[in-house]
PDB file of C-alpha atoms in Angstrom:
ATOM      1  CA  MET A  20     150.844 116.715  48.488  1.00  0.00           C
ATOM      2  CA  THR A  21     151.324 116.612  44.804  1.00  0.00           C
ATOM      3  CA  ILE A  22     154.908 116.277  43.040  1.00  0.00           C
ATOM      4  CA  THR A  23     156.276 119.371  41.595  1.00  0.00           C
ATOM      5  CA  GLN A  24     157.217 119.868  38.116  1.00  0.00           C
ATOM      6  CA  GLU A  25     160.780 120.379  39.115  1.00  0.00           C
ATOM      7  CA  GLN A  26     160.883 117.119  41.060  1.00  0.00           C
ATOM      8  CA  ALA A  27     159.150 115.240  38.078  1.00  0.00           C
ATOM      9  CA  THR A  28     161.949 116.682  35.857  1.00  0.00           C
ATOM     10  CA  TRP A  29     164.562 115.186  38.197  1.00  0.00           C
ATOM     11  CA  PHE A  30     162.675 111.871  38.469  1.00  0.00           C
ATOM     12  CA  ALA A  31     162.600 111.623  34.785  1.00  0.00           C
ATOM     13  CA  GLN A  32     166.247 112.487  34.436  1.00  0.00           C
ATOM     14  CA  THR A  33     167.381 110.001  37.154  1.00  0.00           C
ATOM     15  CA  PHE A  34     165.171 107.291  35.571  1.00  0.00           C
ATOM     16  CA  SER A  35     166.543 107.936  32.169  1.00  0.00           C
ATOM     17  CA  GLN A  36     170.140 107.413  33.339  1.00  0.00           C
ATOM     18  CA  LEU A  37     169.169 104.174  35.386  1.00  0.00           C
ATOM     19  CA  ALA A  38     167.718 102.777  31.933  1.00  0.00           C
ATOM     20  CA  ASP A  39     170.465 103.958  29.915  1.00  0.00           C
ATOM     21  CA  ASN A  40     173.232 102.117  32.557  1.00  0.00           C
ATOM     22  CA  VAL A  41     171.212  98.772  32.503  1.00  0.00           C
ATOM     23  CA  GLU A  42     170.645  98.830  28.671  1.00  0.00           C
ATOM     24  CA  ARG A  43     174.583  98.811  28.284  1.00  0.00           C
ATOM     25  CA  ALA A  44     174.557  95.415  29.458  1.00  0.00           C
ATOM     26  CA  VAL A  45     171.175  94.528  27.870  1.00  0.00           C
ATOM     27  CA  LEU A  46     171.032  95.862  24.342  1.00  0.00           C
ATOM     28  CA  GLY A  47     167.928  96.826  22.550  1.00  0.00           C
ATOM     29  CA  LYS A  48     165.459  96.174  25.276  1.00  0.00           C
ATOM     30  CA  ARG A  49     164.704  99.570  26.404  1.00  0.00           C
ATOM     31  CA  HIS A  50     160.856  98.927  26.775  1.00  0.00           C
ATOM     32  CA  VAL A  51     161.423  95.887  29.038  1.00  0.00           C
ATOM     33  CA  VAL A  52     164.108  97.794  31.156  1.00  0.00           C
ATOM     34  CA  GLU A  53     161.897 100.784  31.668  1.00  0.00           C
ATOM     35  CA  LEU A  54     159.054  98.200  32.574  1.00  0.00           C
ATOM     36  CA  VAL A  55     161.420  96.612  35.326  1.00  0.00           C
ATOM     37  CA  LEU A  56     162.296 100.068  36.674  1.00  0.00           C
ATOM     38  CA  THR A  57     158.797 101.227  36.830  1.00  0.00           C
ATOM     39  CA  ALA A  58     157.964  98.136  38.932  1.00  0.00           C
ATOM     40  CA  MET A  59     160.892  98.675  41.158  1.00  0.00           C
ATOM     41  CA  LEU A  60     159.830 102.185  41.948  1.00  0.00           C
ATOM     42  CA  SER A  61     156.272 101.143  42.310  1.00  0.00           C
ATOM     43  CA  ASP A  62     156.995  98.807  45.203  1.00  0.00           C
ATOM     44  CA  GLY A  63     156.329  96.041  42.990  1.00  0.00           C
ATOM     45  CA  HIS A  64     157.957  92.562  41.637  1.00  0.00           C
ATOM     46  CA  VAL A  65     158.698  91.439  38.095  1.00  0.00           C
ATOM     47  CA  LEU A  66     158.311  87.965  36.539  1.00  0.00           C
ATOM     48  CA  LEU A  67     160.494  87.550  33.591  1.00  0.00           C
ATOM     49  CA  GLU A  68     158.853  84.673  31.457  1.00  0.00           C
ATOM     50  CA  ASP A  69     160.983  83.770  28.423  1.00  0.00           C
ATOM     51  CA  VAL A  70     162.925  80.941  26.521  1.00  0.00           C
ATOM     52  CA  PRO A  71     166.507  80.234  27.569  1.00  0.00           C
ATOM     53  CA  GLY A  72     169.319  82.562  26.727  1.00  0.00           C
ATOM     54  CA  THR A  73     167.505  85.852  25.924  1.00  0.00           C
ATOM     55  CA  GLY A  74     169.192  87.638  28.816  1.00  0.00           C
ATOM     56  CA  LYS A  75     166.741  87.283  31.811  1.00  0.00           C
ATOM     57  CA  THR A  76     169.605  87.044  34.296  1.00  0.00           C
ATOM     58  CA  SER A  77     171.737  89.592  32.826  1.00  0.00           C
ATOM     59  CA  LEU A  78     168.925  92.165  33.055  1.00  0.00           C
ATOM     60  CA  ALA A  79     168.293  91.156  36.808  1.00  0.00           C
ATOM     61  CA  ARG A  80     172.320  91.514  37.423  1.00  0.00           C
ATOM     62  CA  ALA A  81     172.276  94.743  35.730  1.00  0.00           C
ATOM     63  CA  MET A  82     169.535  96.154  37.810  1.00  0.00           C
ATOM     64  CA  GLY A  83     171.143  95.099  40.882  1.00  0.00           C
ATOM     65  CA  GLN A  84     174.525  96.765  39.786  1.00  0.00           C
ATOM     66  CA  SER A  85     172.866  99.942  38.879  1.00  0.00           C
ATOM     67  CA  VAL A  86     171.693 100.419  42.461  1.00  0.00           C
ATOM     68  CA  GLN A  87     174.576 101.003  45.116  1.00  0.00           C
ATOM     69  CA  GLY A  88     172.935  98.343  47.265  1.00  0.00           C
ATOM     70  CA  THR A  89     172.779  94.822  48.087  1.00  0.00           C
ATOM     71  CA  ASN A  90     171.597  92.124  45.314  1.00  0.00           C
ATOM     72  CA  THR A  91     171.608  88.329  45.776  1.00  0.00           C
ATOM     73  CA  ARG A  92     170.898  85.357  43.508  1.00  0.00           C
ATOM     74  CA  ILE A  93     168.768  82.293  44.284  1.00  0.00           C
ATOM     75  CA  GLN A  94     169.046  79.517  41.986  1.00  0.00           C
ATOM     76  CA  PHE A  95     165.833  77.631  42.469  1.00  0.00           C
ATOM     77  CA  THR A  96     166.101  73.789  42.442  1.00  0.00           C
ATOM     78  CA  PRO A  97     163.488  70.931  43.240  1.00  0.00           C
ATOM     79  CA  ASP A  98     165.840  70.302  46.558  1.00  0.00           C
ATOM     80  CA  LEU A  99     165.427  73.852  47.722  1.00  0.00           C
ATOM     81  CA  LEU A 100     163.896  74.393  51.163  1.00  0.00           C
ATOM     82  CA  PRO A 101     162.200  77.497  52.460  1.00  0.00           C
ATOM     83  CA  GLY A 102     165.129  78.014  55.093  1.00  0.00           C
ATOM     84  CA  ASP A 103     167.521  78.307  52.064  1.00  0.00           C
ATOM     85  CA  ILE A 104     165.511  81.512  51.015  1.00  0.00           C
ATOM     86  CA  THR A 105     164.663  83.333  54.188  1.00  0.00           C
ATOM     87  CA  GLY A 106     167.452  82.044  56.632  1.00  0.00           C
ATOM     88  CA  ILE A 107     167.366  79.799  59.718  1.00  0.00           C
ATOM     89  CA  SER A 108     167.700  79.842  63.540  1.00  0.00           C
ATOM     90  CA  VAL A 109     170.946  78.163  64.432  1.00  0.00           C
ATOM     91  CA  TYR A 110     171.599  76.980  68.072  1.00  0.00           C
ATOM     92  CA  ASP A 111     174.954  78.501  69.523  1.00  0.00           C
ATOM     93  CA  GLN A 112     176.188  76.084  72.282  1.00  0.00           C
ATOM     94  CA  LYS A 113     178.679  78.587  73.805  1.00  0.00           C
ATOM     95  CA  GLN A 114     175.959  81.385  74.114  1.00  0.00           C
ATOM     96  CA  GLY A 115     173.175  78.893  74.936  1.00  0.00           C
ATOM     97  CA  VAL A 116     170.898  80.969  72.301  1.00  0.00           C
ATOM     98  CA  PHE A 117     169.394  80.592  69.050  1.00  0.00           C
ATOM     99  CA  GLU A 118     171.338  82.812  66.489  1.00  0.00           C
ATOM    100  CA  PHE A 119     169.608  84.079  63.159  1.00  0.00           C
ATOM    101  CA  HIS A 120     171.358  83.528  59.961  1.00  0.00           C
ATOM    102  CA  ALA A 121     169.759  85.807  57.493  1.00  0.00           C
ATOM    103  CA  GLY A 122     169.118  84.162  54.018  1.00  0.00           C
ATOM    104  CA  PRO A 123     169.429  85.592  50.639  1.00  0.00           C
ATOM    105  CA  VAL A 124     166.236  87.228  50.638  1.00  0.00           C
ATOM    106  CA  PHE A 125     167.566  89.936  52.637  1.00  0.00           C
ATOM    107  CA  ALA A 126     168.776  92.234  49.953  1.00  0.00           C
ATOM    108  CA  ASN A 127     167.479  95.378  47.968  1.00  0.00           C
ATOM    109  CA  ILE A 128     167.407  93.286  44.669  1.00  0.00           C
ATOM    110  CA  VAL A 129     166.840  89.407  44.876  1.00  0.00           C
ATOM    111  CA  LEU A 130     166.915  87.272  41.646  1.00  0.00           C
ATOM    112  CA  ALA A 131     164.919  84.380  41.897  1.00  0.00           C
ATOM    113  CA  ASP A 132     166.349  82.262  38.928  1.00  0.00           C
ATOM    114  CA  GLU A 133     164.031  79.558  37.511  1.00  0.00           C
ATOM    115  CA  ILE A 134     161.417  79.996  40.238  1.00  0.00           C
ATOM    116  CA  ASN A 135     159.139  77.315  38.999  1.00  0.00           C
ATOM    117  CA  ARG A 136     161.593  74.567  39.444  1.00  0.00           C
ATOM    118  CA  ALA A 137     161.387  74.688  43.348  1.00  0.00           C
ATOM    119  CA  SER A 138     158.437  73.128  44.987  1.00  0.00           C
ATOM    120  CA  PRO A 139     155.219  74.971  45.890  1.00  0.00           C
ATOM    121  CA  LYS A 140     156.082  74.966  49.683  1.00  0.00           C
ATOM    122  CA  THR A 141     159.315  76.659  48.748  1.00  0.00           C
ATOM    123  CA  GLN A 142     157.738  79.190  46.298  1.00  0.00           C
ATOM    124  CA  SER A 143     155.409  80.237  48.881  1.00  0.00           C
ATOM    125  CA  ALA A 144     158.199  81.162  51.424  1.00  0.00           C
ATOM    126  CA  LEU A 145     158.502  84.147  49.193  1.00  0.00           C
ATOM    127  CA  LEU A 146     154.766  85.171  49.489  1.00  0.00           C
ATOM    128  CA  GLU A 147     154.939  87.258  52.881  1.00  0.00           C
ATOM    129  CA  VAL A 148     158.385  88.704  51.821  1.00  0.00           C
ATOM    130  CA  MET A 149     156.950  89.956  48.469  1.00  0.00           C
ATOM    131  CA  GLU A 150     153.778  91.236  49.937  1.00  0.00           C
ATOM    132  CA  GLU A 151     155.203  92.936  53.153  1.00  0.00           C
ATOM    133  CA  GLY A 152     158.904  93.109  52.568  1.00  0.00           C
ATOM    134  CA  ARG A 153     159.438  91.041  55.964  1.00  0.00           C
ATOM    135  CA  VAL A 154     160.055  87.640  57.104  1.00  0.00           C
ATOM    136  CA  THR A 155     158.704  86.117  60.049  1.00  0.00           C
ATOM    137  CA  ILE A 156     160.785  83.126  61.682  1.00  0.00           C
ATOM    138  CA  ASP A 157     160.353  81.497  65.014  1.00  0.00           C
ATOM    139  CA  GLY A 158     157.815  84.370  65.925  1.00  0.00           C
ATOM    140  CA  VAL A 159     160.266  87.295  65.259  1.00  0.00           C
ATOM    141  CA  THR A 160     159.653  89.656  62.272  1.00  0.00           C
ATOM    142  CA  ARG A 161     162.542  91.041  60.301  1.00  0.00           C
ATOM    143  CA  PRO A 162     162.446  93.527  57.719  1.00  0.00           C
ATOM    144  CA  VAL A 163     164.337  92.830  54.417  1.00  0.00           C
ATOM    145  CA  GLY A 164     165.711  95.508  52.311  1.00  0.00           C
ATOM    146  CA  GLU A 165     164.169  98.983  51.096  1.00  0.00           C
ATOM    147  CA  PRO A 166     163.917  99.429  48.389  1.00  0.00           C
ATOM    148  CA  PHE A 167     163.044  95.607  47.913  1.00  0.00           C
ATOM    149  CA  LEU A 168     162.536  93.997  44.330  1.00  0.00           C
ATOM    150  CA  VAL A 169     162.191  90.388  43.477  1.00  0.00           C
ATOM    151  CA  LEU A 170     162.911  89.508  40.010  1.00  0.00           C
ATOM    152  CA  ALA A 171     162.011  86.172  39.397  1.00  0.00           C
ATOM    153  CA  THR A 172     162.629  84.086  35.897  1.00  0.00           C
ATOM    154  CA  GLN A 173     161.066  81.136  34.301  1.00  0.00           C
ATOM    155  CA  ASN A 174     161.574  79.126  31.064  1.00  0.00           C
ATOM    156  CA  PRO A 175     158.117  78.263  29.893  1.00  0.00           C
ATOM    157  CA  VAL A 176     159.574  75.814  27.256  1.00  0.00           C
ATOM    158  CA  GLU A 177     161.141  73.623  29.958  1.00  0.00           C
ATOM    159  CA  GLN A 178     158.459  72.061  31.771  1.00  0.00           C
ATOM    160  CA  ALA A 179     159.910  68.750  32.616  1.00  0.00           C
ATOM    161  CA  GLY A 180     160.722  68.758  36.548  1.00  0.00           C
ATOM    162  CA  THR A 181     158.964  72.096  37.189  1.00  0.00           C
ATOM    163  CA  TYR A 182     156.219  73.459  39.441  1.00  0.00           C
ATOM    164  CA  ARG A 183     153.521  75.762  37.864  1.00  0.00           C
ATOM    165  CA  LEU A 184     153.244  79.001  39.979  1.00  0.00           C
ATOM    166  CA  PRO A 185     149.893  79.206  41.804  1.00  0.00           C
ATOM    167  CA  GLU A 186     147.717  82.154  40.998  1.00  0.00           C
ATOM    168  CA  ALA A 187     148.021  83.436  44.441  1.00  0.00           C
ATOM    169  CA  GLN A 188     151.583  83.788  43.785  1.00  0.00           C
ATOM    170  CA  LEU A 189     151.410  85.218  40.429  1.00  0.00           C
ATOM    171  CA  ASP A 190     149.125  87.822  41.659  1.00  0.00           C
ATOM    172  CA  ARG A 191     152.215  89.003  43.930  1.00  0.00           C
ATOM    173  CA  PHE A 192     154.010  90.099  40.980  1.00  0.00           C
ATOM    174  CA  MET A 193     153.318  93.541  39.728  1.00  0.00           C
ATOM    175  CA  MET A 194     154.331  92.887  36.213  1.00  0.00           C
ATOM    176  CA  ARG A 195     154.896  90.007  33.981  1.00  0.00           C
ATOM    177  CA  THR A 196     156.904  90.696  30.954  1.00  0.00           C
ATOM    178  CA  SER A 197     159.618  88.780  28.491  1.00  0.00           C
ATOM    179  CA  LEU A 198     162.580  90.091  26.939  1.00  0.00           C
ATOM    180  CA  GLY A 199     162.503  88.018  23.592  1.00  0.00           C
ATOM    181  CA  TYR A 200     165.141  87.845  20.986  1.00  0.00           C
ATOM    182  CA  PRO A 201     166.935  91.093  20.291  1.00  0.00           C
ATOM    183  CA  ASP A 202     166.423  92.380  16.778  1.00  0.00           C
ATOM    184  CA  HIS A 203     168.835  92.241  13.848  1.00  0.00           C
ATOM    185  CA  ALA A 204     171.081  95.456  14.783  1.00  0.00           C
ATOM    186  CA  ALA A 205     171.076  94.697  18.275  1.00  0.00           C
ATOM    187  CA  THR A 206     172.229  90.998  17.625  1.00  0.00           C
ATOM    188  CA  VAL A 207     175.250  92.391  15.401  1.00  0.00           C
ATOM    189  CA  ARG A 208     176.320  94.846  18.417  1.00  0.00           C
ATOM    190  CA  ILE A 209     176.063  91.734  20.775  1.00  0.00           C
ATOM    191  CA  LEU A 210     178.288  89.699  18.489  1.00  0.00           C
ATOM    192  CA  ASP A 211     180.592  92.358  18.220  1.00  0.00           C
ATOM    193  CA  GLY A 212     181.120  92.740  21.917  1.00  0.00           C
ATOM    194  CA  ALA A 213     179.199  96.036  22.421  1.00  0.00           C
ATOM    195  CA  ALA A 214     177.353  94.715  25.581  1.00  0.00           C
ATOM    196  CA  ILE A 215     179.326  95.171  28.728  1.00  0.00           C
ATOM    197  CA  ASP A 216     179.665  92.706  31.498  1.00  0.00           C
ATOM    198  CA  THR A 217     177.342  93.488  34.226  1.00  0.00           C
ATOM    199  CA  ALA A 218     179.904  93.486  36.773  1.00  0.00           C
ATOM    200  CA  GLU A 219     181.637  96.412  35.108  1.00  0.00           C
ATOM    201  CA  LEU A 220     178.492  98.566  35.602  1.00  0.00           C
ATOM    202  CA  THR A 221     178.815 101.640  37.962  1.00  0.00           C
ATOM    203  CA  PRO A 222     175.991 102.312  40.421  1.00  0.00           C
ATOM    204  CA  ILE A 223     173.694 105.338  39.392  1.00  0.00           C
ATOM    205  CA  VAL A 224     171.799 105.719  42.872  1.00  0.00           C
ATOM    206  CA  THR A 225     171.768 104.766  46.239  1.00  0.00           C
ATOM    207  CA  PRO A 226     168.743 102.800  47.647  1.00  0.00           C
ATOM    208  CA  GLN A 227     168.007 105.886  49.769  1.00  0.00           C
ATOM    209  CA  VAL A 228     167.626 107.788  46.481  1.00  0.00           C
ATOM    210  CA  LEU A 229     165.594 104.890  45.098  1.00  0.00           C
ATOM    211  CA  ALA A 230     163.289 105.077  48.043  1.00  0.00           C
ATOM    212  CA  GLY A 231     163.031 108.635  47.664  1.00  0.00           C
ATOM    213  CA  MET A 232     161.996 108.469  44.023  1.00  0.00           C
ATOM    214  CA  ALA A 233     159.340 105.927  44.798  1.00  0.00           C
ATOM    215  CA  ASP A 234     157.897 108.479  47.355  1.00  0.00           C
ATOM    216  CA  LEU A 235     157.781 111.146  44.693  1.00  0.00           C
ATOM    217  CA  ALA A 236     156.135 108.764  42.226  1.00  0.00           C
ATOM    218  CA  ALA A 237     153.399 107.992  44.904  1.00  0.00           C
ATOM    219  CA  GLU A 238     152.465 111.734  44.963  1.00  0.00           C
ATOM    220  CA  VAL A 239     151.713 111.993  40.894  1.00  0.00           C
ATOM    221  CA  TYR A 240     148.325 113.126  40.597  1.00  0.00           C
ATOM    222  CA  VAL A 241     145.512 110.630  39.220  1.00  0.00           C
ATOM    223  CA  ASP A 242     142.307 112.235  38.084  1.00  0.00           C
ATOM    224  CA  ALA A 243     138.975 110.540  38.890  1.00  0.00           C
ATOM    225  CA  LEU A 244     138.257 109.911  35.205  1.00  0.00           C
ATOM    226  CA  VAL A 245     141.656 107.853  34.897  1.00  0.00           C
ATOM    227  CA  LEU A 246     140.699 105.892  38.059  1.00  0.00           C
ATOM    228  CA  ASP A 247     137.336 105.481  36.430  1.00  0.00           C
ATOM    229  CA  TYR A 248     139.043 104.062  33.275  1.00  0.00           C
ATOM    230  CA  ILE A 249     141.098 101.771  35.202  1.00  0.00           C
ATOM    231  CA  ALA A 250     138.136 100.471  37.030  1.00  0.00           C
ATOM    232  CA  ARG A 251     136.214  99.831  33.875  1.00  0.00           C
ATOM    233  CA  LEU A 252     139.046  97.848  32.293  1.00  0.00           C
ATOM    234  CA  VAL A 253     139.342  95.665  35.297  1.00  0.00           C
ATOM    235  CA  ASP A 254     135.565  95.116  35.285  1.00  0.00           C
ATOM    236  CA  ALA A 255     135.618  94.278  31.653  1.00  0.00           C
ATOM    237  CA  THR A 256     138.371  91.796  32.111  1.00  0.00           C
ATOM    238  CA  ARG A 257     135.728  90.002  34.741  1.00  0.00           C
ATOM    239  CA  ALA A 258     132.960  90.169  32.004  1.00  0.00           C
ATOM    240  CA  ALA A 259     134.948  88.544  29.224  1.00  0.00           C
ATOM    241  CA  ASP A 260     133.658  85.417  27.653  1.00  0.00           C
ATOM    242  CA  GLU A 261     137.212  83.980  27.690  1.00  0.00           C
ATOM    243  CA  VAL A 262     137.993  84.667  31.386  1.00  0.00           C
ATOM    244  CA  ARG A 263     137.139  82.401  34.132  1.00  0.00           C
ATOM    245  CA  LEU A 264     138.654  84.735  36.770  1.00  0.00           C
ATOM    246  CA  GLY A 265     139.288  88.410  36.187  1.00  0.00           C
ATOM    247  CA  VAL A 266     141.712  90.981  37.500  1.00  0.00           C
ATOM    248  CA  SER A 267     141.656  91.274  41.324  1.00  0.00           C
ATOM    249  CA  ILE A 268     141.499  94.699  43.363  1.00  0.00           C
ATOM    250  CA  ARG A 269     145.091  93.970  43.891  1.00  0.00           C
ATOM    251  CA  GLY A 270     145.573  94.136  40.367  1.00  0.00           C
ATOM    252  CA  ALA A 271     143.916  97.474  40.013  1.00  0.00           C
ATOM    253  CA  LEU A 272     145.975  98.951  42.912  1.00  0.00           C
ATOM    254  CA  ALA A 273     149.140  97.764  41.061  1.00  0.00           C
ATOM    255  CA  LEU A 274     148.195  99.432  37.868  1.00  0.00           C
ATOM    256  CA  THR A 275     147.293 102.538  39.476  1.00  0.00           C
ATOM    257  CA  ARG A 276     150.693 102.690  41.332  1.00  0.00           C
ATOM    258  CA  ALA A 277     152.610 101.804  37.935  1.00  0.00           C
ATOM    259  CA  VAL A 278     150.592 104.443  36.215  1.00  0.00           C
ATOM    260  CA  ARG A 279     151.857 107.315  38.671  1.00  0.00           C
ATOM    261  CA  THR A 280     155.602 106.122  38.198  1.00  0.00           C
ATOM    262  CA  ARG A 281     155.176 106.075  34.333  1.00  0.00           C
ATOM    263  CA  ALA A 282     153.925 109.461  34.622  1.00  0.00           C
ATOM    264  CA  ALA A 283     156.641 110.699  36.569  1.00  0.00           C
ATOM    265  CA  SER A 284     159.271 108.854  34.384  1.00  0.00           C
ATOM    266  CA  GLN A 285     157.858 110.867  31.703  1.00  0.00           C
ATOM    267  CA  GLY A 286     158.527 114.222  33.644  1.00  0.00           C
ATOM    268  CA  ARG A 287     154.716 114.796  34.208  1.00  0.00           C
ATOM    269  CA  THR A 288     152.927 115.599  37.384  1.00  0.00           C
ATOM    270  CA  TYR A 289     149.872 113.862  36.249  1.00  0.00           C
ATOM    271  CA  ALA A 290     148.801 110.644  34.924  1.00  0.00           C
ATOM    272  CA  THR A 291     146.926 110.148  31.545  1.00  0.00           C
ATOM    273  CA  PRO A 292     145.040 107.300  30.054  1.00  0.00           C
ATOM    274  CA  ASP A 293     147.947 106.647  27.781  1.00  0.00           C
ATOM    275  CA  ASP A 294     149.881 105.738  30.754  1.00  0.00           C
ATOM    276  CA  VAL A 295     147.315 102.970  31.581  1.00  0.00           C
ATOM    277  CA  LYS A 296     147.182 101.848  28.215  1.00  0.00           C
ATOM    278  CA  ALA A 297     151.229 101.326  28.120  1.00  0.00           C
ATOM    279  CA  LEU A 298     151.180  99.273  31.244  1.00  0.00           C
ATOM    280  CA  ALA A 299     147.895  97.382  31.164  1.00  0.00           C
ATOM    281  CA  VAL A 300     149.242  94.088  29.405  1.00  0.00           C
ATOM    282  CA  ALA A 301     152.367  93.950  31.637  1.00  0.00           C
ATOM    283  CA  VAL A 302     150.333  94.709  34.756  1.00  0.00           C
ATOM    284  CA  LEU A 303     147.265  92.886  34.307  1.00  0.00           C
ATOM    285  CA  SER A 304     147.452  89.927  31.802  1.00  0.00           C
ATOM    286  CA  HIS A 305     149.210  87.328  34.155  1.00  0.00           C
ATOM    287  CA  ARG A 306     146.192  87.842  36.550  1.00  0.00           C
ATOM    288  CA  LEU A 307     143.762  86.412  34.387  1.00  0.00           C
ATOM    289  CA  ILE A 308     142.548  82.599  34.458  1.00  0.00           C
ATOM    290  CA  LEU A 309     141.179  81.777  31.024  1.00  0.00           C
ATOM    291  CA  GLN A 310     138.300  79.303  30.484  1.00  0.00           C
ATOM    292  CA  ALA A 311     139.500  75.728  29.247  1.00  0.00           C
ATOM    293  CA  GLU A 312     137.952  76.256  26.167  1.00  0.00           C
ATOM    294  CA  ALA A 313     139.558  79.525  25.506  1.00  0.00           C
ATOM    295  CA  GLU A 314     142.977  78.155  26.171  1.00  0.00           C
ATOM    296  CA  PHE A 315     142.413  75.283  23.955  1.00  0.00           C
ATOM    297  CA  ASP A 316     141.398  77.560  21.344  1.00  0.00           C
ATOM    298  CA  GLY A 317     144.939  79.464  21.513  1.00  0.00           C
ATOM    299  CA  VAL A 318     143.529  82.621  23.306  1.00  0.00           C
ATOM    300  CA  THR A 319     146.289  84.231  25.316  1.00  0.00           C
ATOM    301  CA  GLN A 320     145.873  86.639  28.187  1.00  0.00           C
ATOM    302  CA  GLU A 321     147.698  89.298  26.502  1.00  0.00           C
ATOM    303  CA  ALA A 322     145.125  89.098  23.677  1.00  0.00           C
ATOM    304  CA  VAL A 323     142.190  89.291  26.200  1.00  0.00           C
ATOM    305  CA  ILE A 324     143.683  92.636  27.801  1.00  0.00           C
ATOM    306  CA  GLY A 325     144.326  93.980  24.289  1.00  0.00           C
ATOM    307  CA  GLN A 326     140.749  93.302  23.238  1.00  0.00           C
ATOM    308  CA  VAL A 327     139.554  95.157  26.442  1.00  0.00           C
ATOM    309  CA  LEU A 328     141.633  98.066  25.698  1.00  0.00           C
ATOM    310  CA  LEU A 329     140.032  98.358  22.401  1.00  0.00           C
ATOM    311  CA  ASP A 330     136.543  97.926  23.822  1.00  0.00           C
ATOM    312  CA  VAL A 331     136.702 100.174  26.699  1.00  0.00           C
ATOM    313  CA  ALA A 332     136.689 103.859  25.846  1.00  0.00           C
ATOM    314  CA  PRO A 333     139.222 106.076  27.439  1.00  0.00           C
ATOM    315  CA  PRO A 334     138.380 109.400  29.163  1.00  0.00           C
ATOM    316  CA  ARG A 335     137.749 112.052  26.287  1.00  0.00           C
ATOM    317  CA  ARG A 336     139.130 114.921  27.817  1.00  0.00           C
ATOM    318  CA  ARG A 337     142.778 115.371  29.056  1.00  0.00           C
ATOM    319  CA  GLU A 338     143.482 115.354  32.663  1.00  0.00           C
ATOM    320  CA  ALA A 339     145.233 118.085  34.529  1.00  0.00           C
ATOM    321  CA  VAL A 340     146.123 119.152  38.020  1.00  0.00           C
TER     322      VAL A 340
END
């Protein structure tokens, strides 16, 4: 079953309303807002990596406020334990049974603030829930929220007392992006008080509507030539001289899902190579492991993906249903 044009038009309008609402609190960052929304509607998670004070936490809170669901915030610290995230079973002496107390991960949108400050053991507690949307404790599997989005933040300039995210966990994030500093015009508006507090945002959609949008996005048509283009891009990352480990199959699948969602957000029933180009850096770059020599020479993962996009020719003809 393929999404209809009427459904695609409604999807694009609702997507735009969500982005407009979030942008009321995070001024001048429309592109990043749309990337995060795309990940949310593609059953993915986002890693926001940026310097302090650029609005990472505000963006995550604004996303949570725009959805009429549950949202929680976990402040990662070195002493945080896995049970502090997933929840624990506590023995009830009156009833004589163990009672499960759900952790903050049981929500629609989870803000994992400064995730790299927690120990690897605690970071790994997120792996199952990010991949499968469920938590297993004491042999009992419990689903979390639907939809479910983890928005994790980390400050790359503050490395003292932090633990680098392992590649296996980075691969669980659909996208990695950064807000960066606002431009001059947006800065003036922020200083003038134009950005509203995230608590004042009104919800735009319910979790049920968001889940329905995700189902519609999954029905967007992707031509075989576009799939071939994605596969060639992924193959090119593995063959690049600067790369020790290229993009995984999980990365290729994530890009395909995100491409479908972006096409629907543009009001189209089909995906194009331009959708792939628009998302490739955010979806693929953090999955690369560079050669030590390349890192020493200042080569970045984003630069490698940018070069791959230049080297790999997109399909010549436009795809249509």
